[in-house]
Short mmCIF file of C-alpha atoms in Angstrom, two decimals:
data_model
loop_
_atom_site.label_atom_id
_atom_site.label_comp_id
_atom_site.label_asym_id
_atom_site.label_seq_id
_atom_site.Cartn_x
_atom_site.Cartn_y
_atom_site.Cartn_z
CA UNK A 1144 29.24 56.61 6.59
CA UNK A 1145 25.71 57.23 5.18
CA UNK A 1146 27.23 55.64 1.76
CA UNK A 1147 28.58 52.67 4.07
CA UNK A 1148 25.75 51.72 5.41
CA UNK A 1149 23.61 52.34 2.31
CA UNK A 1150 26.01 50.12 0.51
CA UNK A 1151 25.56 46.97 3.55
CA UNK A 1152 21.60 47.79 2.86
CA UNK A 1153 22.09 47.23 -0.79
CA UNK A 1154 24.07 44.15 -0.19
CA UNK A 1155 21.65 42.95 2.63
CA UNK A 1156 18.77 43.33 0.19
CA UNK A 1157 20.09 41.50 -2.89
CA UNK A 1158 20.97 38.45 -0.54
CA UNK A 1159 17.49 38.38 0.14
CA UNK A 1160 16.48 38.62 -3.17
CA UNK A 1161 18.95 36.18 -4.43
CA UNK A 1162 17.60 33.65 -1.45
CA UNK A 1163 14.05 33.94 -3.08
CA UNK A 1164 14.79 32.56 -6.60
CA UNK A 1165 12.97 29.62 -6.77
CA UNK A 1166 13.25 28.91 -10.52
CA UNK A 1167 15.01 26.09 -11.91
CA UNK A 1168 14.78 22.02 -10.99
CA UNK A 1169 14.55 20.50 -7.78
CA UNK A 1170 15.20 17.50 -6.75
CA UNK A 1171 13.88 15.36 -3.78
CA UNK A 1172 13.16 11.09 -3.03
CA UNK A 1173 9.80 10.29 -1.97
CA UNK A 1174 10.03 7.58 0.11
CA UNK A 1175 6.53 5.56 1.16
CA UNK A 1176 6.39 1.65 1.44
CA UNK A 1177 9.98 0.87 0.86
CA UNK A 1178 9.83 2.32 -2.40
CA UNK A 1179 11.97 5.13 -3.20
CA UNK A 1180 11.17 7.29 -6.15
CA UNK A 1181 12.75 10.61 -7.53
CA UNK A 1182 10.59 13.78 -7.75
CA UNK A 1183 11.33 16.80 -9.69
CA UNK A 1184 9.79 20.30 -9.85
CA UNK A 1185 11.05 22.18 -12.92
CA UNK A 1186 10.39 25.91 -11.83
CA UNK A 1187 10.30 28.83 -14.15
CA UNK A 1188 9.15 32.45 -13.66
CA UNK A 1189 7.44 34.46 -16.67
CA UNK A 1190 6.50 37.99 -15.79
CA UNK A 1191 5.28 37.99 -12.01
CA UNK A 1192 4.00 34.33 -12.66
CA UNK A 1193 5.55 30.91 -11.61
CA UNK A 1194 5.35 27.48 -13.65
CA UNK A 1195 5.86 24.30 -13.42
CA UNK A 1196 6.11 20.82 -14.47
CA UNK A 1197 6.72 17.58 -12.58
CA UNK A 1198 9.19 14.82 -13.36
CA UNK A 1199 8.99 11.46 -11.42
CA UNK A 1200 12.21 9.74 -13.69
CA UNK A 1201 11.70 6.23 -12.01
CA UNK A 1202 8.45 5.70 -13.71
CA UNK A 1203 9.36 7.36 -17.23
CA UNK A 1204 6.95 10.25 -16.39
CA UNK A 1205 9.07 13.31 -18.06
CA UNK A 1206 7.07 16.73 -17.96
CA UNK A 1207 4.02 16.53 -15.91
CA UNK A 1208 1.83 19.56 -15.94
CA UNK A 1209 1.47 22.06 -12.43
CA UNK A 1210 -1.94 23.18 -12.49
CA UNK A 1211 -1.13 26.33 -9.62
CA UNK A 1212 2.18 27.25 -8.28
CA UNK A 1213 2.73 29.80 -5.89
CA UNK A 1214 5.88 31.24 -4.03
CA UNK A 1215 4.98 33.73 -1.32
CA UNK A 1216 7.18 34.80 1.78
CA UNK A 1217 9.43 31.10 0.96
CA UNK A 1218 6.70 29.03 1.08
CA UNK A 1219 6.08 26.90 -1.76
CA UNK A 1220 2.80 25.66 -3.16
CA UNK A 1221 2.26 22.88 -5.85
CA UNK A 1222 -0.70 21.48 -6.89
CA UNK A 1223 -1.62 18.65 -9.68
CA UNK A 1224 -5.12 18.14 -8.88
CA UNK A 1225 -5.77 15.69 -11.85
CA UNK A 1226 -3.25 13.19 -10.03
CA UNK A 1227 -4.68 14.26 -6.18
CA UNK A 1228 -1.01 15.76 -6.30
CA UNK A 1229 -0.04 18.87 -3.68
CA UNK A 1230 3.57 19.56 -2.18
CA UNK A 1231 4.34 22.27 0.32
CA UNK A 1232 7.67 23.49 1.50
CA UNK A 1233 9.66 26.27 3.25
CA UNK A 1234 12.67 27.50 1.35
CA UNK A 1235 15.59 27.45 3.94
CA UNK A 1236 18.80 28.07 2.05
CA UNK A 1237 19.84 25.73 -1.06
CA UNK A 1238 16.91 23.36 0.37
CA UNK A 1239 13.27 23.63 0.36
CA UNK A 1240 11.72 21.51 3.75
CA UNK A 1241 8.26 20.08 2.54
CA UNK A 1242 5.74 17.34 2.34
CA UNK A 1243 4.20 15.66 -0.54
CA UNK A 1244 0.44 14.99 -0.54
CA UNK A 1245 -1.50 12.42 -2.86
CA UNK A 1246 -4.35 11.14 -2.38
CA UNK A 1247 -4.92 11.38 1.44
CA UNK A 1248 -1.54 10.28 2.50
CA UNK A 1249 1.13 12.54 3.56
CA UNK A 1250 4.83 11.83 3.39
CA UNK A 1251 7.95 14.28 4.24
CA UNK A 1252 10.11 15.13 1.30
CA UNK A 1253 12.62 18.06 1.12
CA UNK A 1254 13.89 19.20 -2.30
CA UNK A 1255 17.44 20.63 -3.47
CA UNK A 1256 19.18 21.81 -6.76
CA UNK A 1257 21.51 18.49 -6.78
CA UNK A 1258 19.81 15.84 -8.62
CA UNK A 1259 19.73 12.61 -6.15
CA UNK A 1260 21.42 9.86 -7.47
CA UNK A 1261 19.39 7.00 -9.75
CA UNK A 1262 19.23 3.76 -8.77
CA UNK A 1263 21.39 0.92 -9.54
CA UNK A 1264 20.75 -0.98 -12.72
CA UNK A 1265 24.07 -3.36 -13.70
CA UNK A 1266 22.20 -4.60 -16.59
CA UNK A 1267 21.98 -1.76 -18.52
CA UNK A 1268 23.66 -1.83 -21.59
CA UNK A 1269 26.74 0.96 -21.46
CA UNK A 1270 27.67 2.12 -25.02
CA UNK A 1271 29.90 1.66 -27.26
CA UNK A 1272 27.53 -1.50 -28.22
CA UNK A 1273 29.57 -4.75 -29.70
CA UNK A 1274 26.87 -4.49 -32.60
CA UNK A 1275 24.96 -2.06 -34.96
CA UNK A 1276 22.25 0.27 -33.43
CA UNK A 1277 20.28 3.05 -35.41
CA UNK A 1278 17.81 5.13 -34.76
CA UNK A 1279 15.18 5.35 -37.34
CA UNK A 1280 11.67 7.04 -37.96
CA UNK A 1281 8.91 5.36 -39.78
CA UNK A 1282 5.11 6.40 -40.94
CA UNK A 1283 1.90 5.02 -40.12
CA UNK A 1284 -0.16 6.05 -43.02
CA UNK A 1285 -2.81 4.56 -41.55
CA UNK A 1286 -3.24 6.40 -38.38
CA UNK A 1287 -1.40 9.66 -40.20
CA UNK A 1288 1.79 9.66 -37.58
CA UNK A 1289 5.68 9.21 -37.90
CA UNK A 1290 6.73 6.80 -35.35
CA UNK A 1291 10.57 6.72 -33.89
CA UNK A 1292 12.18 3.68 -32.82
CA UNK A 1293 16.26 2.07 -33.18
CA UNK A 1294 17.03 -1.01 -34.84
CA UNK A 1295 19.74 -3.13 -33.72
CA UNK A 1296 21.55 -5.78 -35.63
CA UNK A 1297 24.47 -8.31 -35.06
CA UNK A 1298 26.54 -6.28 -37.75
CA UNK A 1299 25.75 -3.51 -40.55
CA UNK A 1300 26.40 -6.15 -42.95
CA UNK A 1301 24.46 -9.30 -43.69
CA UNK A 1302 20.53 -10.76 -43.09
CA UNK A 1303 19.04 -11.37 -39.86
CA UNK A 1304 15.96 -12.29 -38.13
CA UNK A 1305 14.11 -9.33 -36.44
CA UNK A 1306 12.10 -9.20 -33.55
CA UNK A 1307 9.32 -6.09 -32.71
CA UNK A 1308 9.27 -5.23 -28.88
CA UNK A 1309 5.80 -4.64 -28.13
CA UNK A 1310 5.21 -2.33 -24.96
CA UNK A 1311 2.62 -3.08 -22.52
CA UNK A 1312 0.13 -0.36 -20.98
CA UNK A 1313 0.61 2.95 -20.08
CA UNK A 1314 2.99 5.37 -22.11
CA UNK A 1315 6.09 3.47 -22.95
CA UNK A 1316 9.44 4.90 -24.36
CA UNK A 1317 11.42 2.30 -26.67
CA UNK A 1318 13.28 0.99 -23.86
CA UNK A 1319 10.20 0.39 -21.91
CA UNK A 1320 11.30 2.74 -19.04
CA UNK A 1321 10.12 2.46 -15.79
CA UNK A 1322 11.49 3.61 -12.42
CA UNK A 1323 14.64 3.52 -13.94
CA UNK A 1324 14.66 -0.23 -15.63
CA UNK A 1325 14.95 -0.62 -19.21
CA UNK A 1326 13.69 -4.14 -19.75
CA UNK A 1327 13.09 -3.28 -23.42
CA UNK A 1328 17.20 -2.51 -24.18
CA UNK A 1329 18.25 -5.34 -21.82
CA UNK A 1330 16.38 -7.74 -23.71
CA UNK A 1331 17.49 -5.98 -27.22
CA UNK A 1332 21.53 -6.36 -26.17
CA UNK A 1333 20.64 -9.56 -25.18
CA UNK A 1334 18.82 -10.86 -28.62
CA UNK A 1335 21.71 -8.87 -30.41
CA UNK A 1336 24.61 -10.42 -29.35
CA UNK A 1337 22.71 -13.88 -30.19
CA UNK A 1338 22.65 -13.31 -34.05
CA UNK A 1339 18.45 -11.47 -33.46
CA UNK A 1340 17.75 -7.99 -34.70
CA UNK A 1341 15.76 -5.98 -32.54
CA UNK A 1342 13.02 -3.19 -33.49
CA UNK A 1343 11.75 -1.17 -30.87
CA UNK A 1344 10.22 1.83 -31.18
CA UNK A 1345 8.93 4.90 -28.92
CA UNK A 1346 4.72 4.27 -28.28
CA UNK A 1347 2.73 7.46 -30.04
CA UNK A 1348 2.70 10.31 -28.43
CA UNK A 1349 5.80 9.23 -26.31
CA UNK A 1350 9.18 10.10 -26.34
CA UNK A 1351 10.27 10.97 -30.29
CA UNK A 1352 7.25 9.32 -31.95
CA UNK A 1353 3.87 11.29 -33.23
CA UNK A 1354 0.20 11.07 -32.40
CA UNK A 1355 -1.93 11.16 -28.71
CA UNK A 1356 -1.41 8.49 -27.11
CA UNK A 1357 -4.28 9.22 -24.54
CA UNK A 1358 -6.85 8.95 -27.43
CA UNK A 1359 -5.36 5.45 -28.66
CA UNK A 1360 -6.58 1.76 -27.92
CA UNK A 1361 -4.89 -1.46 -28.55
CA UNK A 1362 -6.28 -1.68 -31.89
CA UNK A 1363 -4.22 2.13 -32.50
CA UNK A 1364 -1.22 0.50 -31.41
CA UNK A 1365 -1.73 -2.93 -33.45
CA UNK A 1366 -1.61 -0.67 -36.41
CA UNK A 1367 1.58 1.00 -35.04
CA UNK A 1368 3.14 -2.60 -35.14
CA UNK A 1369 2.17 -3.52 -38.76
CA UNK A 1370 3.68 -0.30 -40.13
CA UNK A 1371 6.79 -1.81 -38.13
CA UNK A 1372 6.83 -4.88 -39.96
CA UNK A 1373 6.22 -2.97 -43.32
CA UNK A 1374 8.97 -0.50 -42.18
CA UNK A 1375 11.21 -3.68 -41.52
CA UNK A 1376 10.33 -5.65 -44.85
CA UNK A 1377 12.11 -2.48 -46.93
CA UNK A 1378 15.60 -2.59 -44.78
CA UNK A 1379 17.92 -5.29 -46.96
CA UNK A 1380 19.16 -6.19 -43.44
CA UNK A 1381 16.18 -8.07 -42.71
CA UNK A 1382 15.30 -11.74 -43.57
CA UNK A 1383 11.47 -10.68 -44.24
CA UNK A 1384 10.35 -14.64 -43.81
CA UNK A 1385 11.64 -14.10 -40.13
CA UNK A 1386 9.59 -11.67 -38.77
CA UNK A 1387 8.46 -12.21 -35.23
CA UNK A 1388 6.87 -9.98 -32.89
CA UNK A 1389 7.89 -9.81 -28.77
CA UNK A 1390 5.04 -8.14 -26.68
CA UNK A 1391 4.82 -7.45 -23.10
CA UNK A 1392 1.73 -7.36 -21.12
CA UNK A 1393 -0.67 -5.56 -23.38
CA UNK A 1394 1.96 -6.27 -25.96
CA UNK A 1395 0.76 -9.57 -25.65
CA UNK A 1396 -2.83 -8.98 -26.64
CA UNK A 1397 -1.67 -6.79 -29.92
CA UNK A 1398 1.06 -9.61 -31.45
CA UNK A 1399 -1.81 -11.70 -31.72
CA UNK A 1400 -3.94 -9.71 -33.27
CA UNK A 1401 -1.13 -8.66 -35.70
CA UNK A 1402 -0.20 -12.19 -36.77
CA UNK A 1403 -4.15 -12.77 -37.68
CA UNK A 1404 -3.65 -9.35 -39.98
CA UNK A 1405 -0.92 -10.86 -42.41
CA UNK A 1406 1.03 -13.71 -43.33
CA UNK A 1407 4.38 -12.20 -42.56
CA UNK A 1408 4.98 -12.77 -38.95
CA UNK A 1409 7.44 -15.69 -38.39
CA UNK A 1410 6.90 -16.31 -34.76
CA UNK A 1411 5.22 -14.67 -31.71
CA UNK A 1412 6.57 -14.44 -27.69
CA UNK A 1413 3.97 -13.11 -25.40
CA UNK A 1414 5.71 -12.04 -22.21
CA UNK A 1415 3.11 -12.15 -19.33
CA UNK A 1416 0.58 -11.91 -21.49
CA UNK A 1417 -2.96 -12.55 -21.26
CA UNK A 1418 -5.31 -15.09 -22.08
CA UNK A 1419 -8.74 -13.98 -20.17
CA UNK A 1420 -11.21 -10.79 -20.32
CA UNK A 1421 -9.66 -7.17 -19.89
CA UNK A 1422 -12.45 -6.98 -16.99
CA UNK A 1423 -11.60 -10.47 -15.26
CA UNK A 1424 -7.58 -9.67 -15.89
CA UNK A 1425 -8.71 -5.99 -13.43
CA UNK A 1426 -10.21 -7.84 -10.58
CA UNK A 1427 -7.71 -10.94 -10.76
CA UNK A 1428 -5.14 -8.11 -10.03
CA UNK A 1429 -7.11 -5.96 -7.36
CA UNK A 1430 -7.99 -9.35 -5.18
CA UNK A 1431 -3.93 -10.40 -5.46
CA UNK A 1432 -2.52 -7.14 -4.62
CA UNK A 1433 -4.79 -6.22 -2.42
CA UNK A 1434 -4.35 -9.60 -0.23
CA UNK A 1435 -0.58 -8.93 -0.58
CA UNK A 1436 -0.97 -5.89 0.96
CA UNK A 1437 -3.14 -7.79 4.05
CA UNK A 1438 -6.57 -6.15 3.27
CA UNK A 1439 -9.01 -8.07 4.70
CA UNK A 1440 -11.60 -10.70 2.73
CA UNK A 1441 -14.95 -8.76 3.07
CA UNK A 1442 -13.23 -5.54 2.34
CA UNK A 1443 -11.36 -7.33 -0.41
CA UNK A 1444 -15.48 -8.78 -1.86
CA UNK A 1445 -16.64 -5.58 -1.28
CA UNK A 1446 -14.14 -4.04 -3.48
CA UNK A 1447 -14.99 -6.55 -6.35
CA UNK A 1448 -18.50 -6.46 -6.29
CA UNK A 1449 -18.02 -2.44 -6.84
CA UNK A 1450 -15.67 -2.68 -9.60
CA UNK A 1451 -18.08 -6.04 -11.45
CA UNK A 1452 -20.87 -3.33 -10.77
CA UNK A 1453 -18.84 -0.83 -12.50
CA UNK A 1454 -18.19 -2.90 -15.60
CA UNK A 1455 -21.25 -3.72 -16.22
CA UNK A 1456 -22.41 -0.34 -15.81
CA UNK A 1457 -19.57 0.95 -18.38
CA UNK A 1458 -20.98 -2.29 -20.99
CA UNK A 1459 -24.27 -1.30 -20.77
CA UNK A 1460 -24.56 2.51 -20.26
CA UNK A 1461 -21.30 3.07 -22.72
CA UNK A 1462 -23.66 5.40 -25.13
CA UNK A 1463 -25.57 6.35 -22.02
CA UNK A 1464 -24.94 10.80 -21.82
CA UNK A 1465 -25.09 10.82 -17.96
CA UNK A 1466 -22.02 7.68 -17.98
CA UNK A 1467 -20.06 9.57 -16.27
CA UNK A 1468 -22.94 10.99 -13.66
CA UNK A 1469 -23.50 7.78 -12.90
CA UNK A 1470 -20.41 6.20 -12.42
CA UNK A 1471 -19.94 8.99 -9.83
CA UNK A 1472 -22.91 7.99 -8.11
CA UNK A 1473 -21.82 4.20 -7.71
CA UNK A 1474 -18.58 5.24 -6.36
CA UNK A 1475 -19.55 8.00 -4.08
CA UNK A 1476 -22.31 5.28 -2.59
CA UNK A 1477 -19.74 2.69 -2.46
CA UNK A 1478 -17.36 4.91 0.00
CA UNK A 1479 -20.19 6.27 2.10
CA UNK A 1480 -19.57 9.45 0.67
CA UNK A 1481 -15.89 10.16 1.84
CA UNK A 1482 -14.12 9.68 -1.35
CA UNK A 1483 -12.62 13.32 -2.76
CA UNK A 1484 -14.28 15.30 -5.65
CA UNK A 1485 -10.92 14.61 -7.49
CA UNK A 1486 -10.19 10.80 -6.59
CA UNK A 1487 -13.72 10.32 -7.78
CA UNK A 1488 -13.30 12.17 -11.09
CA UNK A 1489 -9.86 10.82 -12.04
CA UNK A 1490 -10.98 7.45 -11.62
CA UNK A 1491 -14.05 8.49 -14.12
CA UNK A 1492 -11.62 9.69 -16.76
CA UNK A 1493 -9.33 6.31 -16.57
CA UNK A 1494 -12.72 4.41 -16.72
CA UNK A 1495 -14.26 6.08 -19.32
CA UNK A 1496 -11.03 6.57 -21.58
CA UNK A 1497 -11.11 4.90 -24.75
CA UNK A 1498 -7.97 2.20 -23.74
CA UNK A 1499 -10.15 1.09 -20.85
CA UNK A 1500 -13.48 0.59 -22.00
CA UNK A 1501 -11.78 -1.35 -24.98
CA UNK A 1502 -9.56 -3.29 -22.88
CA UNK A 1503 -12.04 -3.84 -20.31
CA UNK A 1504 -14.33 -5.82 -22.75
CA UNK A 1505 -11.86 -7.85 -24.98
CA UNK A 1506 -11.12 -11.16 -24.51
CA UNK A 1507 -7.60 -12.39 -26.26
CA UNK A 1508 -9.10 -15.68 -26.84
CA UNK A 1509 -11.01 -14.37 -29.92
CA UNK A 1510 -7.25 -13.98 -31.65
CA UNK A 1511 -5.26 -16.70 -30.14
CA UNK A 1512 -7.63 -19.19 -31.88
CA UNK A 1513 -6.62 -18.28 -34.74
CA UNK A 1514 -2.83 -17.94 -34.48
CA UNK A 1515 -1.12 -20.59 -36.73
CA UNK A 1516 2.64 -19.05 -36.49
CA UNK A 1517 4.86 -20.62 -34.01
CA UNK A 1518 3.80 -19.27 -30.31
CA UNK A 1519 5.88 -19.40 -27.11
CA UNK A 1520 3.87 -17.94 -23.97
CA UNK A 1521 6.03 -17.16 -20.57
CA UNK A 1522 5.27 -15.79 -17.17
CA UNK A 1523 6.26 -15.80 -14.00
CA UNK A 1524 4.93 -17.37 -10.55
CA UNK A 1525 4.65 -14.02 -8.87
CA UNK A 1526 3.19 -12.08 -11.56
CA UNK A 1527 0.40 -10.11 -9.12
CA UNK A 1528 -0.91 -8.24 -12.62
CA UNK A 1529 -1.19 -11.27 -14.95
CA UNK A 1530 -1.55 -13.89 -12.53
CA UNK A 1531 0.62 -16.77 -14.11
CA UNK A 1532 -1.87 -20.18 -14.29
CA UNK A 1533 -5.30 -18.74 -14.94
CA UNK A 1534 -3.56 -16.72 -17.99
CA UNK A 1535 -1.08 -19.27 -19.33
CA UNK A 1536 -3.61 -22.25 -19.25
CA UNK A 1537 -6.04 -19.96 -21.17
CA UNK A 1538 -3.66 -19.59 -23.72
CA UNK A 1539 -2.99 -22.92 -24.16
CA UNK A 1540 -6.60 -23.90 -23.94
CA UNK A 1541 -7.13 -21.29 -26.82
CA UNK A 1542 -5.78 -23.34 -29.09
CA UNK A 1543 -8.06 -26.77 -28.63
CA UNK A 1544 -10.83 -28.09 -30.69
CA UNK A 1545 -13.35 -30.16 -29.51
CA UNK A 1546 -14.03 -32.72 -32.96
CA UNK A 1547 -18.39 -32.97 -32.64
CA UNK A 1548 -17.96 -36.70 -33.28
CA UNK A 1549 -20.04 -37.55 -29.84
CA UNK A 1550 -16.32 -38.43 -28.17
CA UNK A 1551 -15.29 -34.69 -27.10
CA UNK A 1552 -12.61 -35.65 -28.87
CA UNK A 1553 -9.90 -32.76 -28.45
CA UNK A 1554 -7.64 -31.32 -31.36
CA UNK A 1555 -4.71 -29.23 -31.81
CA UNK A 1556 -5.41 -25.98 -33.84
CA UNK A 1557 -1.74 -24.69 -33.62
CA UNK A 1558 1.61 -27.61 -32.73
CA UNK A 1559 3.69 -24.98 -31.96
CA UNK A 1560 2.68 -23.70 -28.97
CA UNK A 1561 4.48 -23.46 -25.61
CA UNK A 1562 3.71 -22.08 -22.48
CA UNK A 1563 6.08 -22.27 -19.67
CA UNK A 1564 5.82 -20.88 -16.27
CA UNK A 1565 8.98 -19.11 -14.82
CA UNK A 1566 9.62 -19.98 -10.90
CA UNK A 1567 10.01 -16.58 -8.87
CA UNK A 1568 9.77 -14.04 -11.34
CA UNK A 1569 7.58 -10.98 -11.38
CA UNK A 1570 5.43 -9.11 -14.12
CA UNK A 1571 8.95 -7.50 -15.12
CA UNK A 1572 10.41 -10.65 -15.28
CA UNK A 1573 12.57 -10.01 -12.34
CA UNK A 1574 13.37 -12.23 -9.61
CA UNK A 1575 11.37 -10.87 -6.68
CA UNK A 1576 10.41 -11.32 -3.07
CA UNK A 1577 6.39 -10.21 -3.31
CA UNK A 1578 5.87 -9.91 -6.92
CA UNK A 1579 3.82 -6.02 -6.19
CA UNK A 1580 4.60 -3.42 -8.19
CA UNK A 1581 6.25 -1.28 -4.93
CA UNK A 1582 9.42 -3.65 -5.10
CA UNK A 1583 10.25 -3.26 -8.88
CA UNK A 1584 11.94 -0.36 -7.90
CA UNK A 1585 14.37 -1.63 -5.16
CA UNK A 1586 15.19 -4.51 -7.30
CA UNK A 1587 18.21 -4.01 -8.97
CA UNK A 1588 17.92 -6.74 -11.39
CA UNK A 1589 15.85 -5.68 -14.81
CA UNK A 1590 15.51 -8.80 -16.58
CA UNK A 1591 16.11 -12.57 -15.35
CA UNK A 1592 19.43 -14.10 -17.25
CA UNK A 1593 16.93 -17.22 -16.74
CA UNK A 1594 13.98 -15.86 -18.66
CA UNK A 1595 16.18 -13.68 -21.26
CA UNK A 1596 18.06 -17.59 -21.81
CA UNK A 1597 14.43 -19.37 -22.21
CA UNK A 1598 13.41 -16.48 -24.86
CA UNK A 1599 16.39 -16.27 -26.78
CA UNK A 1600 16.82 -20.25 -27.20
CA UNK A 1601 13.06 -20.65 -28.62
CA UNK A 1602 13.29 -18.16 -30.97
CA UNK A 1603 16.71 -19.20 -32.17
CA UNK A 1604 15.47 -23.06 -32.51
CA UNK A 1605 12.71 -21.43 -35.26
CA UNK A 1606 14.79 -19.26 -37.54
CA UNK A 1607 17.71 -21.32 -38.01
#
């Protein structure tokens, strides 16, 4: 009997034990202004220690460091104070009951082992291709890193035009990943099965390719670019007189200043590119998204004058020692003091990083001028991060000269330009409802046929 019931104790005991294992991935939706994005906590135990990293998939973040973890009497703690990040939950079972915190807001969101479906994406190519794809790696001896990136072609054999897909901001896998799109390989199957090779590669630092990509500005990744085209003019594949570059966003302010760098780009696309001041480009998205979201016009001037403030602090003071001291200062002012320690100082870091305060101060104009390759400039109508006109007609304007013959008479420095302006599409080129960046996600298209059609014809109509 004694043995019995020692036995059932035994048994008891290791249920409980088994019940408490936290480790391993777990799964959950957050779900806050009709987006929906996956959250995962990868949980592993080393001695009497728990760590962690976070994955949100949706948005191509893979691996986020957990600053503190804790598991005590099933109740979970998770904290990423560098992103105002902290989740809490009770594990009940296979499930952990919880609620995610960032940045003042609070939203319910349980977790489980069973990874939650992805979202749907029709347009994504599904392999085997109808053409030739191969993954490659190439060097940048100039900023000392090996770069990874595929190249697809029509067929192994023969020459083709080639295209480089330029990324826009932020840390950008080849396909261009983002809460679960792939713009970058629908536009590459696209460009392929219409007789275009397409080179895209991984940014550095980011998925297979070297470097930091948190120390890099858009000069770094113009130099990333030209060792693509060098890469590109050694593969017999290529027709090297028909070399043209594709960028996206920021990609739009480095194909620019690539085609100024050398004589071998064919052709440029800028895809919602821009065409005024980093700075002016910040607030011209604030005031739309902001009004989109139905913040109010004095709040909306009173969030503009703090950011012009902010500029023009980060112009002036930019070899100033107490920057960041005083940046603090303007912001804790500005919000009467109720901002948090760590809002305050993670919007410090993305100010003072080296992207930003280059980005904040260029103006593309400076390189457009001096484009003479074939340029064709497209956005769309509901673009709320490159508003459409401002941006396309300062592109177009880059490219006049006023003749000082007392007529203000007005040349052409470049014939080959076009700009067009695409009727309901989004800063993803999708065709949206809003245009803010919460819908990209519940869109299922990726790419418009319409846009992919208006980029494929122009390029074909210069390398045939």
């Amino acid at each position: 009997m004694k043995r019995s019931i020692l036995t059932a104790l035994l048994f008891i005991s290791s249920l409980t034990i088994y019940s408490q294992n936290i480790e391993g991935s777990w799964h959950g939706v957050l779900k806050a202004h009709n987006l929906e994005l996956r959250i995962v906590f990868n949980i592993e135990k080393r001695d009497t220690s728990y760590f962690a990293t976070m994955d949100s998939p949706d948005q191509g973040a893979i691996g986020i460091p957990v600053q503190t973890v804790s598991f005590q009497n099933t109740v979970l703690k998770i904290a990423i104070p560098k992103a105002s990040i902290e989740y809490s939950g009770l594990h009940i079972g296979e499930r952990i009951i919880g609620t995610f915190h960032q940045s003042g807001q609070s939203i319910p969101m349980n977790l489980s082992k069973k990874a939650s479906d992805g979202p749907k994406r029709p347009q994504n190519p599904v392999k085997p291709y109808s053409y030739y794809s191969e993954d490659v790696k190439f060097r940048n001896a100039k900023g000392s890193i090996t770069l990874a990136g595929t190249l697809s072609l029509p067929s192994k054999d023969g020459v083709y035009p080639v295209v480089i897909l330029i990324s826009g901001s932020g840390p950008q896998n080849r396909d261009e990943e983002l809460m679960g799109h792939k713009p970058f390989l629908v536009l590459a199957d696209h460009l392929t099965k219409n007789g275009i090779g397409v080179f895209r590669f991984d940014d550095r630092g980011v998925g297979e390719s070297g470097g930091i990509f948190s120390l890099a500005t858009t000069l770094d990744f113009a130099s990333d670019v030209e060792a693509a085209v060098d890469y590109l003019k050694n593969r017999r594949e290529i027709d090297i007189k028909k070399i043209g570059l594709v960028g996206h966003s920021e990609g739009g302010i480095i194909a620019p200043l690539v085609a100024n760098d050398r004589k071998d780009v064919a052709f440029i696309v800028l895809l919602a590119g821009t065409g005024i001041k980093g700075s002016e480009i910040v607030l011209a998205q604030q005031e739309l998204m902001a009004k989109a979201m139905g913040v109010n016009d004095d709040d909306i001037e009173r969030y503009k004058k703090l950011n012009r403030d902010l500029f023009q602090t980060l112009d002036k003071e930019e070899k100033n020692p107490e920057l960041k001291f005083i940046l603090s200062n303007m912001i804790n002012t500005a919000s009467g003091g109720v901002a948090s320690l760590e809002d305050v100082k993670l919007q410090i870091e993305q100010l003072t990083s080296p992207w930003m305060m280059f980005f904040l101060k260029y103006d593309p104009r400076i390189a457009l001028r001096e484009v003479k390759c074939p340029l064709l400039a497209i956005n769309g109508d509901k673009d709320l991060q490159v508003p459409s006109k401002v941006n396309l007609k300062a592109i177009s304007d880059s490219f006049n000269k006023v003749e000082d013959t007392g007529n203000s008479k007005v040349t052409k420095t470049n014939n080959d330009v076009t700009t067009i302006e695409l009727e309901g599409l989004n800063h993803l080129f999708q065709e949206a409802v809003t245009g803010m960046p919460s819908e990209y996600a519940t869109i299922e298209q990726t790419f418009s046929p319409k846009a992919l059609v208006v980029i494929t014809d122009w390029i074909l109509k210069r390398v045939r």
